[in-house]
XYZ file of C-alpha atoms in Angstrom:
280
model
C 220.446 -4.204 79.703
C 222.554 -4.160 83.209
C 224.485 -7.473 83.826
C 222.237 -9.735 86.296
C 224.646 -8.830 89.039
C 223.863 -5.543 88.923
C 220.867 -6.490 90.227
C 221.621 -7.903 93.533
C 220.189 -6.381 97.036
C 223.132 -5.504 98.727
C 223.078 -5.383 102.917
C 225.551 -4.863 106.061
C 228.206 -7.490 106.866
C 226.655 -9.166 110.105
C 223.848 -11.392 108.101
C 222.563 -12.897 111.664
C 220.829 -10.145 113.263
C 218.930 -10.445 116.692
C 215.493 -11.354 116.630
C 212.707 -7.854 115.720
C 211.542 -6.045 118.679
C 208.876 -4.795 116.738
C 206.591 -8.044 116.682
C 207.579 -8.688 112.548
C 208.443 -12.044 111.906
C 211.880 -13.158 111.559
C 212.985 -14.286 108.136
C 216.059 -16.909 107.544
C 217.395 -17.220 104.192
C 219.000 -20.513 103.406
C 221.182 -21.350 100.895
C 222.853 -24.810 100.207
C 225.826 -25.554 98.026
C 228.409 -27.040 97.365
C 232.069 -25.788 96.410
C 230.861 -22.308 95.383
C 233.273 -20.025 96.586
C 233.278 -17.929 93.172
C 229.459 -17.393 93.573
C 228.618 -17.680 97.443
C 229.351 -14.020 97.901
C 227.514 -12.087 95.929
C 224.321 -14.432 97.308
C 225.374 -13.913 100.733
C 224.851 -10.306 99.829
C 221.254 -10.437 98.369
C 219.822 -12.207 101.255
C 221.744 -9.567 103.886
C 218.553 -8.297 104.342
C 217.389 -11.328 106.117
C 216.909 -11.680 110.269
C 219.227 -14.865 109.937
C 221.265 -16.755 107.360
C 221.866 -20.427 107.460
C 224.684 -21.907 104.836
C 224.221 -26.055 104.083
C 227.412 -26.797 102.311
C 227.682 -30.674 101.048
C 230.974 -32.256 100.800
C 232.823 -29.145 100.129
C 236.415 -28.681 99.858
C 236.819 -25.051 98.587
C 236.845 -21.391 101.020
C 232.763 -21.660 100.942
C 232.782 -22.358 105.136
C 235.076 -19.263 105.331
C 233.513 -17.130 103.146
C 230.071 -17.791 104.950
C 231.254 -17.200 108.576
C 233.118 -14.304 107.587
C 229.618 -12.989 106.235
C 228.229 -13.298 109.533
C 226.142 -16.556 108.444
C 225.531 -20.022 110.479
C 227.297 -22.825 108.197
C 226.442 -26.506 108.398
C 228.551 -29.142 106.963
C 227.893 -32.643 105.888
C 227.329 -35.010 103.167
C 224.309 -35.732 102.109
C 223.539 -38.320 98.850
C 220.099 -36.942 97.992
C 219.243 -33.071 97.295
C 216.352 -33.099 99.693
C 218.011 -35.004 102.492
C 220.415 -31.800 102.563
C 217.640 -29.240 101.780
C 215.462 -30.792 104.731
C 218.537 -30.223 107.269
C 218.972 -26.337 106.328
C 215.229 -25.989 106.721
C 215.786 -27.452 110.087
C 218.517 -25.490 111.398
C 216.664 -22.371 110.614
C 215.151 -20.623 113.043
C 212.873 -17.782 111.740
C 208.970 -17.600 111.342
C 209.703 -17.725 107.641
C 212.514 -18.965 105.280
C 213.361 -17.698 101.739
C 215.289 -20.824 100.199
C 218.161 -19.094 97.927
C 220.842 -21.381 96.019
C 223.867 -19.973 95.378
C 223.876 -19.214 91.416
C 221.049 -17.163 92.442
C 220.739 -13.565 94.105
C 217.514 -11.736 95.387
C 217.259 -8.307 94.024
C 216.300 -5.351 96.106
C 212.944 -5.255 94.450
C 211.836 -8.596 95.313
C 213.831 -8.266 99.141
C 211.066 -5.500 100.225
C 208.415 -7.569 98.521
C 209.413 -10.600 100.683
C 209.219 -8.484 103.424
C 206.019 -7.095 102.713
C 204.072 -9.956 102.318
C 205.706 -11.981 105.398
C 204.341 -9.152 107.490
C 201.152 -9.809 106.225
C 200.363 -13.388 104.785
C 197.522 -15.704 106.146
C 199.337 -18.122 104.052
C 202.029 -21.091 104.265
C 203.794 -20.408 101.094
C 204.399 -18.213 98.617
C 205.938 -18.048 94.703
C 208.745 -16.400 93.946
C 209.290 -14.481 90.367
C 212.605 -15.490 88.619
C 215.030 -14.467 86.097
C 217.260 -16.443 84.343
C 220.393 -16.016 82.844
C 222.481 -17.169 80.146
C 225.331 -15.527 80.366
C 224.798 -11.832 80.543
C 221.510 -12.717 78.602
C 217.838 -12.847 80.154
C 215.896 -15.561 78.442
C 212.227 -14.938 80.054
C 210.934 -17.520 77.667
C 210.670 -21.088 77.225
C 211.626 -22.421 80.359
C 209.350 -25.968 81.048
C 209.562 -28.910 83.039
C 212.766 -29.920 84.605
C 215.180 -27.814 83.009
C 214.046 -24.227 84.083
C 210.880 -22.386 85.502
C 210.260 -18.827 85.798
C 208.427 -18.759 89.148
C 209.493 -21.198 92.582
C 207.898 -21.796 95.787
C 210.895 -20.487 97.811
C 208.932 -18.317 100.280
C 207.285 -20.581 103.280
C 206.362 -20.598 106.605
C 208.815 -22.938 108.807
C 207.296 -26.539 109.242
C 205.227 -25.981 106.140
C 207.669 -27.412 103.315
C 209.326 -30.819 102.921
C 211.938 -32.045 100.138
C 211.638 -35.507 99.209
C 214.279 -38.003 99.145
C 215.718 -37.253 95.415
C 218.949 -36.885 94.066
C 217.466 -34.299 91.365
C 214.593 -31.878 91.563
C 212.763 -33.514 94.686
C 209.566 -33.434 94.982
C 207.484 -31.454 97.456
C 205.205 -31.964 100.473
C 202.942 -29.184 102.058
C 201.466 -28.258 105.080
C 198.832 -25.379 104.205
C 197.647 -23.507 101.863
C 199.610 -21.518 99.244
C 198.967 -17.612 99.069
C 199.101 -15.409 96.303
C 202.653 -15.082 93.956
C 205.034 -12.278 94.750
C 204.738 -10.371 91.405
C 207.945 -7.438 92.061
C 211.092 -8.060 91.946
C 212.859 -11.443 91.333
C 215.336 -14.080 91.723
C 217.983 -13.442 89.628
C 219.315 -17.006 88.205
C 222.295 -17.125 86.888
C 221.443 -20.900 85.486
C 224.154 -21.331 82.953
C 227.035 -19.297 81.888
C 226.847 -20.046 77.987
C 225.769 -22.979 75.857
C 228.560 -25.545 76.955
C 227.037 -24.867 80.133
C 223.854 -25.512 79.648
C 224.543 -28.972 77.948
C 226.460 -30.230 80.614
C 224.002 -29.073 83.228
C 221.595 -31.280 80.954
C 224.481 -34.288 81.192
C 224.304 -33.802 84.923
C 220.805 -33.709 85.697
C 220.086 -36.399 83.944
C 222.686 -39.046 85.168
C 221.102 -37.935 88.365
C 217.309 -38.566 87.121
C 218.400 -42.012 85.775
C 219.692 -43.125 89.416
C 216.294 -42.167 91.033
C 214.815 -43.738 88.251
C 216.617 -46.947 88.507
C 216.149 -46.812 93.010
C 212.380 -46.572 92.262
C 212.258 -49.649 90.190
C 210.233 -48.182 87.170
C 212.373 -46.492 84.389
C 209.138 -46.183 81.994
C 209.108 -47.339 78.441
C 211.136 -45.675 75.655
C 207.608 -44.959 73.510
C 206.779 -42.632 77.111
C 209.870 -40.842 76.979
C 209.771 -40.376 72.726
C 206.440 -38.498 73.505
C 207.448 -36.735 76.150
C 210.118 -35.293 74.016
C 208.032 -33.871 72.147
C 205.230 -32.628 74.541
C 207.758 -31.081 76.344
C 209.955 -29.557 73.446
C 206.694 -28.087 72.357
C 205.440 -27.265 75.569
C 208.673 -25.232 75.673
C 208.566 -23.399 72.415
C 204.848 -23.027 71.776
C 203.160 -22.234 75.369
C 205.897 -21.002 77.083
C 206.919 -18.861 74.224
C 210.214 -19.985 73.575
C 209.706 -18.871 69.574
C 210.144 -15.596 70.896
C 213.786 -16.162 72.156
C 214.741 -16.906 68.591
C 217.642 -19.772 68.649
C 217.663 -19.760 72.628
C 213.806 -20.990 72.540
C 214.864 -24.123 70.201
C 217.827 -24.639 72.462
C 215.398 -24.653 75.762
C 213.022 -26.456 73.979
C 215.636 -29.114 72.997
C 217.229 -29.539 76.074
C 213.562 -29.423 78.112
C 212.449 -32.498 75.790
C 215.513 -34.745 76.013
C 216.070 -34.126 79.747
C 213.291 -37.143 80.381
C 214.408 -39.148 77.666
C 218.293 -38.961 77.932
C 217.614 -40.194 81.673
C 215.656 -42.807 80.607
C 218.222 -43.326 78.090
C 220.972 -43.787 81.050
C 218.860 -46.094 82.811
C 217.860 -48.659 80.356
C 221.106 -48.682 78.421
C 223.704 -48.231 80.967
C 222.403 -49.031 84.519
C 225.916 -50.294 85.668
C 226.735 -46.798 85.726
C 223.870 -44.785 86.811
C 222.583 -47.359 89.823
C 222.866 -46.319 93.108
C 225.076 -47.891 95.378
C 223.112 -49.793 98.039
């Protein structure tokens, strides 16, 4: 098996290019981090295929800004307190006919950059999902991947002015304007979601400190009988229909961590709301 960033599209330096002459529309590629310097450019790489790329980078101190505008890309800076406050702006400062949303512990492989420009060139549709693989390590796990903690297909492919975050701190939800079009089934994002088991854990630690403050701002943390079941709904949802049994002792792992994602933020809420409520 090649190592996932073997597996990256690679393009020419100058990522903003001037708009087609040949009537295709013009795709942006947006990617928003924060402090990724290590990562940012291989990703800057993958989407080089892209008419323009736009580079939301909250609160960070690292070389990220430098290592963008060196790639040729259009950087904005800010600070923003919820994740689709700061994915709304990059969709806004984007400027082509379609945007591919990219974060930056993720690459597009060349497979999936033709497909993307395939189907823009012909789509009817406002949005599209995009295949992905994700990484462990130097490890694909294709299975088991559920709810909150992982999914093997995203709606990163839209139409601008047809996607909306909403104001989250973790996993927003989504509003749509149109109808969604068929899945892009070659290629894929290549996710390089945790580096090993450690990470994966504290990933889980951070997510859900973040879950238990939205919880907490809406008012309703649930009830800790909810949360019990949806541990196990969703551990089983994980291991039995998204076939995490077949990733051996990385399908319990998902399935563990994909249960007690709702319940440890419930957890944080209920038990220690001093340090999990937002400041007003």
């Amino acid at each position: 098996m090649s190592a996932p960033d073997d597996r990256i599209a690679k393009g020419p330096g100058g990522l903003n290019r001037p708009c087609p002459t040949n009537g295709a529309p013009r795709l942006s590629a947006l990617i928003v981090a924060r402090n990724e310097q290590e990562r940012l450019p291989d990703c800057l790489a993958s989407v080089a295929f892209a008419d323009e790329v736009v580079v939301v980078l909250d609160r960070s101190t690292d070389a990220s800004a430098e290592i963008a505008k060196a790639a040729g890309a259009r950087v904005v800076e800010g600070a923003w307190e919820l994740e689709g406050a700061r994915r709304n702006t990059g969709i806004d400062a984007c400027t082509g006919d379609w945007i591919l949303e990219v974060d930056a512990d993720e690459r597009v492989n060349p497979a999936l950059a033709e497909a993307v420009r395939a189907t823009i060139a012909t789509s009817t549709h406002a949005w599209h999902q995009v295949p992905v693989d994700n990484y462990v390590g130097d490890r694909l796990v294709k299975y088991g991947w559920a709810g909150s903690f992982g999914t093997t297909s995203v709606p990163r492919l839209f139409r601008r002015g047809a996607k909306r975050w909403r104001a989250q701190r973790v996993h927003p939800g989504l509003d749509w304007t149109g109808k969604e079009g068929p899945k892009i089934t070659t290629g894929a994002l290549v996710h390089l979601v945790d580096r090993d088991i450690s990470d994966m854990l504290r990933r889980l630690d951070k997510y859900s400190s973040a879950k238990a403050a939205d919880l907490l701002a809406g008012g309703d943390i649930g009830t800790l009988r909810a949360n019990v079941r949806r541990f196990f709904s969703r551990g089983l949802k994980s291991y039995v229909s998204r076939k995490g049994y077949r990733e051996g002792g990385w399908g319990v792992l998902l399935a563990l961590c994909t249960g007690a994602f709702p319940l440890l933020s419930y957890l944080k809420a209920r038990l220690e709301p001093e340090r999990h409520r937002p400041a007003p």
